PDB file of C-alpha atoms and ligand atoms in Angstrom:
ATOM      1  CA  UNK A1308      22.112  32.470  -7.681  1.00 46.00           C
ATOM      2  CA  UNK A1309      18.808  31.737  -8.185  1.00 51.00           C
ATOM      3  CA  UNK A1310      17.660  31.598 -11.914  1.00 50.00           C
ATOM      4  CA  UNK A1311      13.770  30.183 -11.379  1.00 51.00           C
ATOM      5  CA  UNK A1312      12.706  33.757 -12.646  1.00 51.00           C
ATOM      6  CA  UNK A1313      14.394  33.617 -16.007  1.00 47.00           C
ATOM      7  CA  UNK A1314      11.426  31.272 -17.115  1.00 52.00           C
ATOM      8  CA  UNK A1315      10.579  30.029 -19.753  1.00 67.00           C
ATOM      9  CA  UNK A1316      14.536  29.613 -20.196  1.00 79.00           C
ATOM     10  CA  UNK A1317      15.684  25.970 -21.905  1.00 91.00           C
ATOM     11  CA  UNK A1318      17.697  25.106 -18.600  1.00 94.00           C
ATOM     12  CA  UNK A1319      17.882  26.654 -15.003  1.00 96.00           C
ATOM     13  CA  UNK A1320      20.821  26.641 -12.548  1.00 96.00           C
ATOM     14  CA  UNK A1321      19.015  25.632  -9.041  1.00 96.00           C
ATOM     15  CA  UNK A1322      21.548  25.077  -6.290  1.00 95.00           C
ATOM     16  CA  UNK A1323      24.432  25.200  -8.361  1.00 95.00           C
ATOM     17  CA  UNK A1324      23.375  22.023 -10.422  1.00 96.00           C
ATOM     18  CA  UNK A1325      21.819  22.756 -13.942  1.00 96.00           C
ATOM     19  CA  UNK A1326      18.313  21.576 -14.913  1.00 97.00           C
ATOM     20  CA  UNK A1327      17.124  21.149 -18.574  1.00 97.00           C
ATOM     21  CA  UNK A1328      13.207  21.075 -19.593  1.00 97.00           C
ATOM     22  CA  UNK A1329      11.947  18.250 -19.980  1.00 97.00           C
ATOM     23  CA  UNK A1330       7.961  18.403 -19.609  1.00 98.00           C
ATOM     24  CA  UNK A1331       7.050  21.931 -21.223  1.00 97.00           C
ATOM     25  CA  UNK A1332       3.835  24.029 -19.908  1.00 97.00           C
ATOM     26  CA  UNK A1333       1.905  23.162 -22.683  1.00 97.00           C
ATOM     27  CA  UNK A1334       2.298  19.437 -22.665  1.00 98.00           C
ATOM     28  CA  UNK A1335       1.481  19.761 -18.539  1.00 98.00           C
ATOM     29  CA  UNK A1336      -1.331  20.950 -19.089  1.00 98.00           C
ATOM     30  CA  UNK A1337      -2.912  19.164 -22.086  1.00 98.00           C
ATOM     31  CA  UNK A1338      -2.438  16.004 -19.982  1.00 98.00           C
ATOM     32  CA  UNK A1339      -3.623  17.597 -17.103  1.00 98.00           C
ATOM     33  CA  UNK A1340      -6.696  17.973 -18.895  1.00 98.00           C
ATOM     34  CA  UNK A1341      -7.060  14.642 -20.117  1.00 98.00           C
ATOM     35  CA  UNK A1342      -6.827  12.975 -16.913  1.00 98.00           C
ATOM     36  CA  UNK A1343      -9.420  15.028 -15.542  1.00 98.00           C
ATOM     37  CA  UNK A1344     -11.930  14.166 -18.415  1.00 98.00           C
ATOM     38  CA  UNK A1345     -11.344  10.673 -17.704  1.00 98.00           C
ATOM     39  CA  UNK A1346     -11.838  11.419 -13.946  1.00 98.00           C
ATOM     40  CA  UNK A1347     -15.230  13.405 -14.584  1.00 98.00           C
ATOM     41  CA  UNK A1348     -16.593  10.379 -16.994  1.00 98.00           C
ATOM     42  CA  UNK A1349     -15.542   7.421 -14.281  1.00 98.00           C
ATOM     43  CA  UNK A1350     -16.964   9.909 -11.096  1.00 98.00           C
ATOM     44  CA  UNK A1351     -19.762  10.707 -13.001  1.00 98.00           C
ATOM     45  CA  UNK A1352     -23.142  11.121 -10.314  1.00 97.00           C
ATOM     46  CA  UNK A1353     -20.559  10.433  -7.395  1.00 98.00           C
ATOM     47  CA  UNK A1354     -18.984  13.341  -4.875  1.00 98.00           C
ATOM     48  CA  UNK A1355     -15.314  11.990  -4.477  1.00 98.00           C
ATOM     49  CA  UNK A1356     -12.992  13.650  -1.959  1.00 98.00           C
ATOM     50  CA  UNK A1357      -9.882  14.676  -3.801  1.00 98.00           C
ATOM     51  CA  UNK A1358      -7.297  14.525  -1.284  1.00 98.00           C
ATOM     52  CA  UNK A1359      -3.670  16.435  -2.617  1.00 98.00           C
ATOM     53  CA  UNK A1360      -0.080  15.572  -0.413  1.00 96.00           C
ATOM     54  CA  UNK A1361       1.673  18.629   0.395  1.00 95.00           C
ATOM     55  CA  UNK A1362       3.837  20.346  -0.552  1.00 93.00           C
ATOM     56  CA  UNK A1363       4.779  19.142  -4.087  1.00 95.00           C
ATOM     57  CA  UNK A1364       1.503  18.199  -5.622  1.00 97.00           C
ATOM     58  CA  UNK A1365      -0.164  21.829  -4.497  1.00 98.00           C
ATOM     59  CA  UNK A1366       0.163  23.097  -8.127  1.00 98.00           C
ATOM     60  CA  UNK A1367      -0.978  20.060 -10.140  1.00 98.00           C
ATOM     61  CA  UNK A1368      -3.468  19.992  -7.492  1.00 98.00           C
ATOM     62  CA  UNK A1369      -4.748  23.047  -8.333  1.00 98.00           C
ATOM     63  CA  UNK A1370      -5.154  22.833 -11.776  1.00 98.00           C
ATOM     64  CA  UNK A1371      -6.634  19.241 -11.882  1.00 98.00           C
ATOM     65  CA  UNK A1372      -9.358  20.136  -9.697  1.00 98.00           C
ATOM     66  CA  UNK A1373     -10.164  23.354 -11.961  1.00 98.00           C
ATOM     67  CA  UNK A1374     -10.945  21.298 -14.425  1.00 98.00           C
ATOM     68  CA  UNK A1375     -13.083  18.865 -12.541  1.00 98.00           C
ATOM     69  CA  UNK A1376     -16.633  19.417 -13.598  1.00 98.00           C
ATOM     70  CA  UNK A1377     -18.787  17.069 -10.889  1.00 98.00           C
ATOM     71  CA  UNK A1378     -19.431  18.066  -7.049  1.00 98.00           C
ATOM     72  CA  UNK A1379     -16.179  17.128  -5.166  1.00 98.00           C
ATOM     73  CA  UNK A1380     -14.782  17.838  -1.574  1.00 98.00           C
ATOM     74  CA  UNK A1381     -11.038  18.840  -0.851  1.00 98.00           C
ATOM     75  CA  UNK A1382      -8.528  17.540   1.770  1.00 98.00           C
ATOM     76  CA  UNK A1383      -4.543  17.726   2.511  1.00 97.00           C
ATOM     77  CA  UNK A1384      -2.095  15.235   3.868  1.00 95.00           C
ATOM     78  CA  UNK A1385       1.388  16.703   4.481  1.00 95.00           C
ATOM     79  CA  UNK A1386       4.360  13.992   4.191  1.00 91.00           C
ATOM     80  CA  UNK A1387       7.874  14.254   4.754  1.00 81.00           C
ATOM     81  CA  UNK A1388      10.360  12.106   3.082  1.00 68.00           C
ATOM     82  CA  UNK A1389      13.160  13.966   1.456  1.00 60.00           C
ATOM     83  CA  UNK A1390      14.494  16.619   3.301  1.00 63.00           C
ATOM     84  CA  UNK A1391      16.696  18.681   1.419  1.00 67.00           C
ATOM     85  CA  UNK A1392      18.067  15.553  -0.577  1.00 69.00           C
ATOM     86  CA  UNK A1393      17.928  14.319  -4.176  1.00 71.00           C
ATOM     87  CA  UNK A1394      17.094  10.978  -2.738  1.00 70.00           C
ATOM     88  CA  UNK A1395      14.312   9.764  -0.732  1.00 67.00           C
ATOM     89  CA  UNK A1396      15.074   8.602   3.207  1.00 66.00           C
ATOM     90  CA  UNK A1397      12.864   6.418   2.635  1.00 71.00           C
ATOM     91  CA  UNK A1398      11.164   7.408   5.871  1.00 83.00           C
ATOM     92  CA  UNK A1399       8.389   8.488   5.443  1.00 88.00           C
ATOM     93  CA  UNK A1400       6.590  11.297   8.400  1.00 89.00           C
ATOM     94  CA  UNK A1401       2.755  11.958   8.585  1.00 93.00           C
ATOM     95  CA  UNK A1402       2.728  16.092   9.457  1.00 93.00           C
ATOM     96  CA  UNK A1403      -0.640  17.169   8.097  1.00 94.00           C
ATOM     97  CA  UNK A1404      -3.823  14.758   8.932  1.00 92.00           C
ATOM     98  CA  UNK A1405      -6.738  14.826   7.432  1.00 94.00           C
ATOM     99  CA  UNK A1406      -9.867  16.743   8.715  1.00 93.00           C
ATOM    100  CA  UNK A1407     -12.357  14.647   6.857  1.00 94.00           C
ATOM    101  CA  UNK A1408     -14.106  11.845   7.401  1.00 95.00           C
ATOM    102  CA  UNK A1409     -13.050   8.972   4.572  1.00 97.00           C
ATOM    103  CA  UNK A1410     -15.680   6.126   5.745  1.00 98.00           C
ATOM    104  CA  UNK A1411     -17.358   5.158   2.957  1.00 98.00           C
ATOM    105  CA  UNK A1412     -16.762   8.400   0.422  1.00 98.00           C
ATOM    106  CA  UNK A1413     -14.713   7.897  -3.082  1.00 98.00           C
ATOM    107  CA  UNK A1414     -11.231   8.908  -2.183  1.00 98.00           C
ATOM    108  CA  UNK A1415      -8.821  10.277  -5.412  1.00 98.00           C
ATOM    109  CA  UNK A1416      -5.184  11.239  -3.773  1.00 98.00           C
ATOM    110  CA  UNK A1417      -3.223  13.048  -5.794  1.00 98.00           C
ATOM    111  CA  UNK A1418       0.199  13.225  -6.005  1.00 97.00           C
ATOM    112  CA  UNK A1419       3.164  15.373  -8.055  1.00 97.00           C
ATOM    113  CA  UNK A1420       5.139  12.143  -8.316  1.00 96.00           C
ATOM    114  CA  UNK A1421       5.688   8.287  -7.619  1.00 94.00           C
ATOM    115  CA  UNK A1422       9.317   7.330  -6.882  1.00 92.00           C
ATOM    116  CA  UNK A1423      10.189   4.580  -4.377  1.00 89.00           C
ATOM    117  CA  UNK A1424       6.463   4.509  -3.648  1.00 90.00           C
ATOM    118  CA  UNK A1425       7.159   4.459   0.509  1.00 90.00           C
ATOM    119  CA  UNK A1426       4.744   7.713   0.576  1.00 91.00           C
ATOM    120  CA  UNK A1427       1.878   6.147  -1.851  1.00 93.00           C
ATOM    121  CA  UNK A1428       1.869   3.205   0.699  1.00 92.00           C
ATOM    122  CA  UNK A1429       2.004   5.367   3.824  1.00 92.00           C
ATOM    123  CA  UNK A1430      -1.246   6.979   2.547  1.00 95.00           C
ATOM    124  CA  UNK A1431      -2.887   3.908   1.778  1.00 94.00           C
ATOM    125  CA  UNK A1432      -2.184   1.872   4.687  1.00 94.00           C
ATOM    126  CA  UNK A1433      -3.190   5.122   6.636  1.00 94.00           C
ATOM    127  CA  UNK A1434      -6.813   5.413   4.431  1.00 96.00           C
ATOM    128  CA  UNK A1435      -7.777   1.849   4.174  1.00 95.00           C
ATOM    129  CA  UNK A1436      -8.127   1.462   8.246  1.00 96.00           C
ATOM    130  CA  UNK A1437     -10.953   4.003   7.730  1.00 96.00           C
ATOM    131  CA  UNK A1438     -13.028   1.753   4.949  1.00 98.00           C
ATOM    132  CA  UNK A1439     -12.855   3.985   2.988  1.00 98.00           C
ATOM    133  CA  UNK A1440     -16.145   3.082  -0.025  1.00 98.00           C
ATOM    134  CA  UNK A1441     -13.225   3.514  -3.012  1.00 98.00           C
ATOM    135  CA  UNK A1442      -9.852   4.306  -3.662  1.00 97.00           C
ATOM    136  CA  UNK A1443      -7.618   5.567  -6.453  1.00 97.00           C
ATOM    137  CA  UNK A1444      -3.950   7.315  -6.980  1.00 97.00           C
ATOM    138  CA  UNK A1445      -3.806  10.090  -9.741  1.00 98.00           C
ATOM    139  CA  UNK A1446      -0.136  10.994 -10.009  1.00 98.00           C
ATOM    140  CA  UNK A1447       1.453  13.537 -12.957  1.00 98.00           C
ATOM    141  CA  UNK A1448       4.823  11.679 -12.726  1.00 98.00           C
ATOM    142  CA  UNK A1449       5.457   7.934 -12.024  1.00 95.00           C
ATOM    143  CA  UNK A1450       9.196   6.565 -12.036  1.00 93.00           C
ATOM    144  CA  UNK A1451       8.188   3.254 -12.998  1.00 82.00           C
ATOM    145  CA  UNK A1452      12.092   1.911 -12.600  1.00 80.00           C
ATOM    146  CA  UNK A1453      12.230   2.812  -8.996  1.00 76.00           C
ATOM    147  CA  UNK A1454       8.950   1.929  -7.325  1.00 75.00           C
ATOM    148  CA  UNK A1455       9.369  -0.803  -4.523  1.00 75.00           C
ATOM    149  CA  UNK A1456       6.319  -1.267  -3.956  1.00 76.00           C
ATOM    150  CA  UNK A1457       3.327  -3.237  -5.449  1.00 78.00           C
ATOM    151  CA  UNK A1458       0.103  -1.269  -5.943  1.00 78.00           C
ATOM    152  CA  UNK A1459      -1.919  -0.399  -8.785  1.00 85.00           C
ATOM    153  CA  UNK A1460      -1.886   3.522  -9.822  1.00 93.00           C
ATOM    154  CA  UNK A1461      -5.291   4.321 -11.832  1.00 96.00           C
ATOM    155  CA  UNK A1462      -4.065   7.321 -13.530  1.00 98.00           C
ATOM    156  CA  UNK A1463      -0.799   8.606 -14.645  1.00 97.00           C
ATOM    157  CA  UNK A1464       0.407  11.267 -16.012  1.00 98.00           C
ATOM    158  CA  UNK A1465       3.442  10.533 -17.561  1.00 98.00           C
ATOM    159  CA  UNK A1466       6.125   7.663 -16.693  1.00 96.00           C
ATOM    160  CA  UNK A1467       9.266   9.274 -16.740  1.00 96.00           C
ATOM    161  CA  UNK A1468      12.700   7.385 -16.744  1.00 93.00           C
ATOM    162  CA  UNK A1469      14.628   7.294 -13.080  1.00 92.00           C
ATOM    163  CA  UNK A1470      16.121  10.964 -13.014  1.00 93.00           C
ATOM    164  CA  UNK A1471      15.252  13.977 -10.666  1.00 95.00           C
ATOM    165  CA  UNK A1472      13.394  16.323 -11.592  1.00 97.00           C
ATOM    166  CA  UNK A1473      11.873  20.271 -10.524  1.00 97.00           C
ATOM    167  CA  UNK A1474       9.414  22.554 -11.201  1.00 98.00           C
ATOM    168  CA  UNK A1475       5.500  22.687 -11.638  1.00 98.00           C
ATOM    169  CA  UNK A1476       5.293  21.864  -7.459  1.00 98.00           C
ATOM    170  CA  UNK A1477       8.227  19.642  -7.349  1.00 97.00           C
ATOM    171  CA  UNK A1478      11.083  21.218  -5.427  1.00 95.00           C
ATOM    172  CA  UNK A1479      14.945  20.937  -4.811  1.00 94.00           C
ATOM    173  CA  UNK A1480      15.887  21.572  -1.188  1.00 92.00           C
ATOM    174  CA  UNK A1481      12.067  23.852  -1.409  1.00 92.00           C
ATOM    175  CA  UNK A1482      13.371  25.882  -4.406  1.00 96.00           C
ATOM    176  CA  UNK A1483      12.485  25.442  -8.116  1.00 97.00           C
ATOM    177  CA  UNK A1484       8.643  24.689  -6.959  1.00 97.00           C
ATOM    178  CA  UNK A1485       7.367  28.143  -8.582  1.00 97.00           C
ATOM    179  CA  UNK A1486       8.452  26.964 -11.975  1.00 97.00           C
ATOM    180  CA  UNK A1487       6.206  26.374 -15.001  1.00 96.00           C
ATOM    181  CA  UNK A1488       7.469  23.491 -16.825  1.00 97.00           C
ATOM    182  CA  UNK A1489       9.374  20.003 -15.512  1.00 98.00           C
ATOM    183  CA  UNK A1490      13.042  20.302 -15.787  1.00 98.00           C
ATOM    184  CA  UNK A1491      15.206  17.119 -15.334  1.00 97.00           C
ATOM    185  CA  UNK A1492      19.186  17.172 -13.914  1.00 94.00           C
ATOM    186  CA  UNK A1493      21.545  17.749 -16.596  1.00 91.00           C
ATOM    187  CA  UNK A1494      23.975  15.190 -16.388  1.00 78.00           C
TER     188      UNK A1494
HETATM  189  P1  IMP B2515       8.313   8.206  -2.563  1.00 70.19           P
HETATM  190  O1  IMP B2515       7.570   8.209  -1.569  1.00 70.19           O
HETATM  191  O2  IMP B2515       9.807   7.392  -3.303  1.00 70.19           O
HETATM  192  O3  IMP B2515       7.461   7.480  -3.773  1.00 70.19           O
HETATM  193  O4  IMP B2515       8.582   9.631  -3.234  1.00 70.19           O
HETATM  194  C1  IMP B2515       7.508  10.866  -2.817  1.00 70.19           C
HETATM  195  C2  IMP B2515       7.740  12.231  -2.841  1.00 70.19           C
HETATM  196  O5  IMP B2515       9.161  12.139  -2.818  1.00 70.19           O
HETATM  197  C3  IMP B2515       7.080  12.984  -3.925  1.00 70.19           C
HETATM  198  O6  IMP B2515       5.595  13.168  -3.115  1.00 70.19           O
HETATM  199  C4  IMP B2515       7.832  14.189  -4.288  1.00 70.19           C
HETATM  200  O7  IMP B2515       7.355  14.952  -2.902  1.00 70.19           O
HETATM  201  C5  IMP B2515       9.303  13.558  -3.760  1.00 70.19           C
HETATM  202  N1  IMP B2515      10.385  12.939  -4.603  1.00 70.19           N
HETATM  203  C6  IMP B2515       9.921  12.038  -5.739  1.00 70.19           C
HETATM  204  N2  IMP B2515      10.905  12.590  -6.709  1.00 70.19           N
HETATM  205  C7  IMP B2515      11.635  13.302  -6.782  1.00 70.19           C
HETATM  206  C8  IMP B2515      12.201  14.195  -7.599  1.00 70.19           C
HETATM  207  O8  IMP B2515      12.347  13.682  -9.126  1.00 70.19           O
HETATM  208  N3  IMP B2515      12.028  15.407  -7.550  1.00 70.19           N
HETATM  209  C9  IMP B2515      11.061  16.116  -6.516  1.00 70.19           C
HETATM  210  N4  IMP B2515      10.911  15.416  -5.709  1.00 70.19           N
HETATM  211  C10 IMP B2515      11.022  13.950  -6.083  1.00 70.19           C
HETATM  212 MG1   MG B2516       5.046  14.985  -2.939  1.00 70.19          MG
END
């Protein structure tokens, strides 16, 4: 059964597992606005490149970018590490590279969630080789208990516990990306 269409339900069942609302749509939208305000202030007078990490960040990216009022450009990476599981394989693969030139540019990576941090570490190393002018990371969600890599995350939407979440771009075996709120696995 695909309960994704039952929104705004307080709980949904995806691939046979039950999830409950964790961050409602309105709260997400408010926080995205605050992050955009901060970015507009901090990058005033510059033309950063916002780089989204596909697939998970596509909704956050599009909501965030529409609240950016300074000149900017966009591009996307596509990475894969999860497969269909709820735990990262730890094996990050680059499925789509950038089309833009990074050298001497202000780079802002836009992620849906930082879990182990392995994907971000992979991206950071890739970008660093091309000598950007600056490098910053904005992530909607941050699982602080899980992060295995020591690096700075400049903008965090919400710090969340070490639980599997779905919705607002985040999937469970490719399902549930279309949910408007973020849902957490109901143990
Ligand atoms: P990391 O490399 O372990 O930090 O994981 C990064 C990627 O795994 C994220 O960009 C997500 O696409 C995916 N991911 C991590 N945690 C979750 C989760 O709780 N739900 C869905 N996807 C997740
Ligand atoms: Mg992702």
